[in-house]
XYZ file of C-alpha atoms in Angstrom:
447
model
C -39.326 10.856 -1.503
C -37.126 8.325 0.187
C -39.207 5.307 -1.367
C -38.896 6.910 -4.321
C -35.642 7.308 -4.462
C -34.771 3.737 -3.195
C -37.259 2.161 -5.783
C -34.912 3.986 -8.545
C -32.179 2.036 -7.184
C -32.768 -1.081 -8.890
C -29.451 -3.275 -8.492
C -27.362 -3.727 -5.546
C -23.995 -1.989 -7.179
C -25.761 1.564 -7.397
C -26.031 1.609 -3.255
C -21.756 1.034 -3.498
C -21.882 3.640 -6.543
C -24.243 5.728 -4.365
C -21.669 5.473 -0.960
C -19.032 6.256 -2.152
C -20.326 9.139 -3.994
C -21.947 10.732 -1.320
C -18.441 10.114 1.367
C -16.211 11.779 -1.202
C -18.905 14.865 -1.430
C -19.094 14.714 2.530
C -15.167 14.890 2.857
C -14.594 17.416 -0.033
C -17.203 19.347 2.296
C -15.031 19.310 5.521
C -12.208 19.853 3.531
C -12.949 23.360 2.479
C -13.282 24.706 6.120
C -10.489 26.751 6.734
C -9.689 24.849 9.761
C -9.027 22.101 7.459
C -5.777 23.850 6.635
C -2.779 25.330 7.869
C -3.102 28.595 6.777
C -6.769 29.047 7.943
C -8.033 29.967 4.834
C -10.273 27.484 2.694
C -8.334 25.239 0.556
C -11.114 25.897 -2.182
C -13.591 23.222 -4.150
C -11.414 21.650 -6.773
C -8.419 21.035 -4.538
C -11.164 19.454 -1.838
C -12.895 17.407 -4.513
C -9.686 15.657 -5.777
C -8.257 14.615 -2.267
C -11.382 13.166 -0.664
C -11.910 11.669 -3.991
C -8.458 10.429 -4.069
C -9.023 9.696 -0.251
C -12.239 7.889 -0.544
C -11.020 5.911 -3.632
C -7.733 4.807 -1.453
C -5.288 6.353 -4.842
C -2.645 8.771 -2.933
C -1.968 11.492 -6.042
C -2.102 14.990 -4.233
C -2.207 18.387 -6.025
C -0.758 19.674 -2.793
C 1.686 18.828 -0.265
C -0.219 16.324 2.345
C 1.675 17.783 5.633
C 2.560 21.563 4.659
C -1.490 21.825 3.804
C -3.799 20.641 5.772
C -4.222 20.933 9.191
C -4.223 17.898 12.022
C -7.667 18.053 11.498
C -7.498 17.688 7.882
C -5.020 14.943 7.913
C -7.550 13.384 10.164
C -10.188 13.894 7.903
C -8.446 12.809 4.904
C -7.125 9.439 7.474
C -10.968 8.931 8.098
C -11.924 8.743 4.604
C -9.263 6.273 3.035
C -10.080 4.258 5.921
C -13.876 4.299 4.718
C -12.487 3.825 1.633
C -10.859 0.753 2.002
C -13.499 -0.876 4.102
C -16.105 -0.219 1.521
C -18.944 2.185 1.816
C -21.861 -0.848 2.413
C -19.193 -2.889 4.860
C -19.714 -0.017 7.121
C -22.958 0.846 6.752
C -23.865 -2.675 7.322
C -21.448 -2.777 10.059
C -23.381 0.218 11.647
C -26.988 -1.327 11.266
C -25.954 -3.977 12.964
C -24.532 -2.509 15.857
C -27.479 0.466 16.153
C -30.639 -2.072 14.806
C -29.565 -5.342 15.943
C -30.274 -7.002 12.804
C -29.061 -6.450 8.894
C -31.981 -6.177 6.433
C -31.445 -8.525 2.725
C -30.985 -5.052 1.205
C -27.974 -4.113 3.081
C -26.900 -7.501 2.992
C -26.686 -8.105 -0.511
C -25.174 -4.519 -1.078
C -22.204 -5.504 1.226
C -22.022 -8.886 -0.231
C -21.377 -6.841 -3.982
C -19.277 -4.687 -2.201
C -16.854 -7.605 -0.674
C -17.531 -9.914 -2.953
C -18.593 -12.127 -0.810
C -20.293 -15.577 -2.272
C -23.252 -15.805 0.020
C -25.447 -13.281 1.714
C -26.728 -15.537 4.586
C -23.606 -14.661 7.406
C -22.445 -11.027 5.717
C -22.945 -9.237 9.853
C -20.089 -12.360 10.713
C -18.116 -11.300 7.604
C -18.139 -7.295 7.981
C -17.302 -8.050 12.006
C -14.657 -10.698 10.782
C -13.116 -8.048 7.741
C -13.389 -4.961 10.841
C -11.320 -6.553 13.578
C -8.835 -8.284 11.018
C -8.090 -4.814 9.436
C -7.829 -2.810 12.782
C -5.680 -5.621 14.240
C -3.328 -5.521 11.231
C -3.419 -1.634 11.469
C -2.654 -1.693 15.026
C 0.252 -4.439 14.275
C 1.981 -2.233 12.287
C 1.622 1.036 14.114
C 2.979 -0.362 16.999
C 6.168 -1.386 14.592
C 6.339 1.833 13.036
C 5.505 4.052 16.248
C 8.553 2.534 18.002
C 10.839 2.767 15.029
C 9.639 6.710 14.630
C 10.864 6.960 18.855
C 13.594 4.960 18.898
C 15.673 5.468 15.525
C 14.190 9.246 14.708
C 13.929 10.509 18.611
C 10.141 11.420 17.827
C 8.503 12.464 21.065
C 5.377 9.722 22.073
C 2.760 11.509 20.812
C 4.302 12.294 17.203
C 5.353 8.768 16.803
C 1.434 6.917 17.649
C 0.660 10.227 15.070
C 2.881 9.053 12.415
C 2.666 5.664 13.126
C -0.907 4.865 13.017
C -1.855 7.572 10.156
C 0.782 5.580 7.975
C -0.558 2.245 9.468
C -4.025 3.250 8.176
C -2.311 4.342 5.329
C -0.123 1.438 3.888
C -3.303 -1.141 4.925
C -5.770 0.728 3.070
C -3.269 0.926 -0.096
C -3.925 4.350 0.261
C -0.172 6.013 -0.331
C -0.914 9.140 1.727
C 2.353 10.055 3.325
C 3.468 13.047 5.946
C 6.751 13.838 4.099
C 7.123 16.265 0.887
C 9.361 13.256 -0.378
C 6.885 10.167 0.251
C 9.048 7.706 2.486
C 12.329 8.399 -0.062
C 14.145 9.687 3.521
C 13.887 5.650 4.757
C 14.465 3.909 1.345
C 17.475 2.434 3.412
C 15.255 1.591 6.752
C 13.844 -1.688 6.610
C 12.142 -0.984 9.405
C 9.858 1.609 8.121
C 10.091 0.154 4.522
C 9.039 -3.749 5.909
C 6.448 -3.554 8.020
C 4.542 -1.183 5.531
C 5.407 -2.816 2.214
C 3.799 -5.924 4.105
C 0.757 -4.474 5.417
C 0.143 -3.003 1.739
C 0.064 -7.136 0.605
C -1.783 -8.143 3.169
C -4.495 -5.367 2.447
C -4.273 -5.787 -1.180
C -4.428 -9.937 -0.984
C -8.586 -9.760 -0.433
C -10.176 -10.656 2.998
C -11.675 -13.683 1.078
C -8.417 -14.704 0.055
C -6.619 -13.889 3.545
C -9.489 -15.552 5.509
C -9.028 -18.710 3.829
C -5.327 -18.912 3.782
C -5.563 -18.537 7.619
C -7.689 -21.487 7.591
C -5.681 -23.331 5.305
C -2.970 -22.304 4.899
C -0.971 -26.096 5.241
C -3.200 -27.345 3.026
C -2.611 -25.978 -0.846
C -4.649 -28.442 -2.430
C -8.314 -27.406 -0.275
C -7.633 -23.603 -1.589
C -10.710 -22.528 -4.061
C -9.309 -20.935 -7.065
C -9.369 -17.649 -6.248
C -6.941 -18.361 -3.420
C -4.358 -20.170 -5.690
C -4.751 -17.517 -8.680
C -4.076 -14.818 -6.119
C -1.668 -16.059 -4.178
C 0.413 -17.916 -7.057
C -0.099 -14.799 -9.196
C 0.859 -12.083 -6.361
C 4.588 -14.035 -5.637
C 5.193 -14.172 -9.221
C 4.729 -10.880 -9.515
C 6.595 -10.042 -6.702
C 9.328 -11.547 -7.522
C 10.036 -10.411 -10.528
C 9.181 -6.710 -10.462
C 11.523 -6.975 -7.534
C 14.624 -8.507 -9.772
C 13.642 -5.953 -12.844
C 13.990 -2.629 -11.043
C 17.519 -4.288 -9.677
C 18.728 -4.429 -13.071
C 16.786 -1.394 -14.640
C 17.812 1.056 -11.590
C 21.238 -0.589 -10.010
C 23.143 1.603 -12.139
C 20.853 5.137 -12.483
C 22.297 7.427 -10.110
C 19.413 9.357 -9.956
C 17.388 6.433 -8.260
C 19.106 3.207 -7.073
C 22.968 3.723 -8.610
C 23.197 6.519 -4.916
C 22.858 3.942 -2.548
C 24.982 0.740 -0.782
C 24.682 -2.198 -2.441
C 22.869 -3.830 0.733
C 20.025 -1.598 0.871
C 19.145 -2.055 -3.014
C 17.118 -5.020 -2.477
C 15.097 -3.620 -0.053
C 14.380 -0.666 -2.189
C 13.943 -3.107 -5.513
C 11.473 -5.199 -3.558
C 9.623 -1.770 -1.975
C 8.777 -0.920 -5.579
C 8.013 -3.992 -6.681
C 5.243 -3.931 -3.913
C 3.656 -0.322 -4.185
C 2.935 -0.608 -7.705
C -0.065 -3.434 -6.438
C -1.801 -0.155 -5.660
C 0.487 0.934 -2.324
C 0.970 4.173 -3.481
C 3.970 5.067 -1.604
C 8.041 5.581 -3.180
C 11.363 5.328 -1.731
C 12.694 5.947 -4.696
C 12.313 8.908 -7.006
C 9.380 8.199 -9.706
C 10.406 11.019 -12.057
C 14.052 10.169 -12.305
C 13.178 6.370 -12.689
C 14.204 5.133 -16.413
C 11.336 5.057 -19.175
C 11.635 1.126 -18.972
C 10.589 1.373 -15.352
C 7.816 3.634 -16.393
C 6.491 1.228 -18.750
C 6.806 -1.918 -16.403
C 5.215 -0.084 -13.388
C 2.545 0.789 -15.668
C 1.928 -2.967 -16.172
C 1.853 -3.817 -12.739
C -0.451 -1.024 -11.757
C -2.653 -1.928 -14.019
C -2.876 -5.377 -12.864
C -3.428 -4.245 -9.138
C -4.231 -6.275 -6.222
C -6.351 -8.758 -4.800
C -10.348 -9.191 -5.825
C -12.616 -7.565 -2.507
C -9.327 -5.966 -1.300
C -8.112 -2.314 -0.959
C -5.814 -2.465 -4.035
C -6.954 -1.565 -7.808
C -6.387 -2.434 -11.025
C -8.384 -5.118 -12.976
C -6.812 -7.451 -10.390
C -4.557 -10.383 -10.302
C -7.673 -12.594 -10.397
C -8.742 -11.012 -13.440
C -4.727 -11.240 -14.649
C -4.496 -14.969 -14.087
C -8.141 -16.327 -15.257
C -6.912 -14.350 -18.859
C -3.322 -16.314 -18.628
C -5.766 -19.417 -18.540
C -8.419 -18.887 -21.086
C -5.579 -18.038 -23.099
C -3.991 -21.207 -22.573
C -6.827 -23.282 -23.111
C -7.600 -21.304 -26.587
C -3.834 -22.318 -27.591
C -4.643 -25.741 -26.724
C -7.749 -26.144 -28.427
C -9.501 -27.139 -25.212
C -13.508 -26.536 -25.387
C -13.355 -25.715 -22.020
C -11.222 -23.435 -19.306
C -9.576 -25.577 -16.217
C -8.216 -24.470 -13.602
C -6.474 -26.880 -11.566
C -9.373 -29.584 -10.994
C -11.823 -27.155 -11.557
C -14.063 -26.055 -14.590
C -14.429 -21.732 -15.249
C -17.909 -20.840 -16.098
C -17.926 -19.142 -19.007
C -19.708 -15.960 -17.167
C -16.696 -15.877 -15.150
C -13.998 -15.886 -18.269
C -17.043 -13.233 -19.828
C -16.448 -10.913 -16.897
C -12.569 -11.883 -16.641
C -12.309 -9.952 -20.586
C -15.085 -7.446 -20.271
C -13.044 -6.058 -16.924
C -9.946 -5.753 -19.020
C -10.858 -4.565 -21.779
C -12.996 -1.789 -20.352
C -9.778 -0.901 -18.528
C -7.652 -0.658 -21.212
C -10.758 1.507 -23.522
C -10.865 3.768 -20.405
C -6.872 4.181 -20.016
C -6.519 4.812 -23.884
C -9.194 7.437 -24.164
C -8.259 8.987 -20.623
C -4.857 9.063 -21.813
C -5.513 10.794 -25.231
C -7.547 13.327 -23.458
C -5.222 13.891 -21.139
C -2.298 14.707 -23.154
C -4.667 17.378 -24.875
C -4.861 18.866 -21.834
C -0.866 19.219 -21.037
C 2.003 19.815 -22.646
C 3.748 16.226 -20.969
C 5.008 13.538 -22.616
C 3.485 10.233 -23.503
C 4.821 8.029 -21.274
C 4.067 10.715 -18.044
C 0.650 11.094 -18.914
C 0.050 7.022 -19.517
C 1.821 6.876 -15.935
C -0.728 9.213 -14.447
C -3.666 7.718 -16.014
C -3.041 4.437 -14.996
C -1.844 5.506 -11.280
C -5.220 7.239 -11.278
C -7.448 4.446 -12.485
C -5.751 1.881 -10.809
C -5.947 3.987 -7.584
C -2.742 3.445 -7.353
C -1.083 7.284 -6.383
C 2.529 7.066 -7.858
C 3.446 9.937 -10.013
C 6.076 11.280 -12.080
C 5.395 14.699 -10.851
C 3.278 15.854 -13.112
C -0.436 16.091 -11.029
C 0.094 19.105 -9.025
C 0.577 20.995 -12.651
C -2.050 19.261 -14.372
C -4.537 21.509 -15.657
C -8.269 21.963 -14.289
C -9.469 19.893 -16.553
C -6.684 17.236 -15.897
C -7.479 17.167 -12.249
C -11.095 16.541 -12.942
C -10.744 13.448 -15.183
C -7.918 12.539 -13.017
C -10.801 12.144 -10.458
C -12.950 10.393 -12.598
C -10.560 7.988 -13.410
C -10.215 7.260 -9.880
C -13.776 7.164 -8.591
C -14.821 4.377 -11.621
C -11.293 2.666 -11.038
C -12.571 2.188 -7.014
C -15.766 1.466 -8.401
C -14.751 -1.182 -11.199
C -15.833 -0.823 -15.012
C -18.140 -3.092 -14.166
C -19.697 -2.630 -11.013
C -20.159 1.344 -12.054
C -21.755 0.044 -15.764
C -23.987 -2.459 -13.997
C -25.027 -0.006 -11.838
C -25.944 2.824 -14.101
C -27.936 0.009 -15.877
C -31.862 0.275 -15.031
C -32.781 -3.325 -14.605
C -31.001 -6.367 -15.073
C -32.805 -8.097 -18.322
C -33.347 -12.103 -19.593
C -33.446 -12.913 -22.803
C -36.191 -15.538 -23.448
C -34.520 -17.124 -26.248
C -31.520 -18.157 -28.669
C -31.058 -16.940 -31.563
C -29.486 -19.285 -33.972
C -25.503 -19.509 -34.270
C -23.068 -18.192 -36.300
C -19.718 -18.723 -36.721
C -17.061 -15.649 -37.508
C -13.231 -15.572 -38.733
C -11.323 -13.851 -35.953
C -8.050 -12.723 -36.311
């Protein structure tokens, strides 16, 4: 039966497809016992499903209130799986082998390398060990920040603090936007030292351990960095910066939001959401009372995401700044996309558009069938749909009311949007095939 079953499994993307199906079952499992909870009584199936899935797929969107629900143990549980999550199913599998085995077999090797995109299989046991101890060193880093804020600004006792510290350590790192607090982290939108060290650790974890690893190698010398460091890094500030300056002018003045608090800590909470829409997943500011404009942009930059091989979602900004270039070198009339000194191959550009567009096909038709389901507005059910498939977790509200139905696409969404469009399509396809021959070409008007 096992051969069998591993003989069906033809490409290296349906063991990732495969893992992370099988960790969000697992968790939605330990999630129904009643000691899961803090009433003692199961929490029930569907309510299960959708947090390990949102859990395991690192989004943050809850149908019920994180701390008032579920128990120590389930907040441990549900800690356990974004953590999973964000390493990636095959890291730690791989991870395990080699620790239990002594050795990593090609199989597992190649399924990591799909899983962290790495470029070559030969050294993945140094890259899982090197991608482990980075992301428990930067976890540590800032629970240590945020254990001694929670002690010495809140009065937390020792134990609570390391508690709240390192679950929201685990949490920011991981992009997975699980917070403790009915309101998110709106009750520190003015503490930069709860706000900082987490908004950072959500960059860091969303940059890609490719692109991290190599900036710590070179980071004094710009002109050695491959592409996908310069796209992501270039791309990443930009974006930064100015989601940071548009929700200063689009919420200085709503008193619902921004227009309630002193003119010094606006910045912080401008640049805050400029950050958690990479796929952070946490708020300091109300989402719901936000103006439609900020809806709209935050939609954008969800959709975009993060890093490639990181915890963040979205197509990427990879994927965001390869289209910026193809689309320049189409204006241009050049027959062929450059990137600095370097040449794209045109499977790369190929990939670049199929990963978008899927996205966008998926959002549209996820969207329309969503607002069949509930009686919301456009623009609140395009924000959920995107939050969902970029596992991204803000929300206007509206996903604790969401219908069955709602909450089971909802999951969907997010399980394919951890996945990728493409890594989930590739791996639902039975072999990969080679066509033999051309056929002759033929030129079409476009536009």
């Amino acid at each position: 039966m096992t051969r069998r079953f591993q003989s069906g499994l033809h490409h290296p993307a349906q063991f990732v497809a495969t893992g992370f199906g099988a960790a969000v079952l697992i968790g939605a499992a330990l999630l129904t016992m009643p000691i899961a909870t803090t009433s003692g009584e199961s929490a029930g199936w569907l309510t299960a499903l959708f947090t390990a899935t949102s859990a395991v797929c690192v989004t943050g969107l809850v149908v019920v209130d994180t701390a008032a629900h579920w128990s120590v143990f389930g907040e441990v549980v549900i800690a356990c799986l974004f953590q999973i999550g964000g390493l990636g199913i095959m890291t730690m599998a791989t991870l395990f082998t080699a620790l239990l085995a002594g050795r990593v077999g090609l199989r597992a090797r190649i399924a990591v390398a799909t899983e962290t995109k790495a470029v070559s299989v030969t050294d993945v046991r140094r890259l899982v060990r090197n991608v482990v101890l980075f992301s428990l060193a930067c976890e540590a880093v800032t629970a240590v920040v945020l254990t001694a804020r929670f002690m010495i600004g809140y009065g937390e006792p020792l134990g609570q603090a390391l508690y709240l510290g390192g679950f929201h350590a685990v949490s920011a790192f991981n992009n997975a936007g699980f917070a403790l607090w009915p309101d998110n982290l709106m009750r520190f939108v003015a503490d930069p030292w709860i706000c900082l060290p987490i908004a950072v650790a959500v960059i860091v974890g969303g940059m890609g351990f490719p692109v991290v690893f190599e900036l710590a190698r070179s980071w004094r010398h710009p002109s050695r960095w491959s592409i996908l460091t310069r796209i992501t890094t270039v791309v990443s500030v930009i974006l930064l910066a100015v989601g940071t300056l548009f929700f200063l002018a689009a919420e200085w003045h709503n008193p619902r939001t921004m227009g309630a608090l002193d003119d010094s800590a606006k910045p912080l909470a401008a640049f805050f959401a400029a950050v958690m829409p990479r796929s952070g997943g946490f708020n300091t500011l109300d989402i719901s009372q936000m103006n439609p404009s900020s809806w709209l942009f935050t939609d954008l930059l969800m959709f975009i995401g993060g890093g490639s091989a990181s915890t963040a979602g979205g197509i990427k900004v990879t994927t965001f700044g390869l289209l910026a270039f193809i689309i320049w070198a189409e204006l241009r009339g050049e027959p062929r996309v450059n990137v600095g000194h370097r040449r794209l191959p045109e499977s790369t550009q190929r990939q670049a558009m199929t990963i978008t567009l899927m996205g966008v096909v998926l959002v549209a038709i996820s969207t329309y069938a969503l607002m069949l389901l509930t009686p919301y507005s456009l623009d609140r059910v395009l924000f959920e749909v995107i939050s969902a498939f970029a596992t991204n977790g803000l929300s206007t509200g509206i996903t604790a009311d969401t219908s069955v139905a709602g909450h089971v696409l909802l999951s969907l969404l997010m399980f394919v949007g951890r996945i990728g469009p493409l890594t989930l399509g590739s791996a639902l396809a039975l072999k990969e095939r080679t066509r033999r021959y051309e056929l002759p070409e033929e030129r079409v008007i476009v536009g």
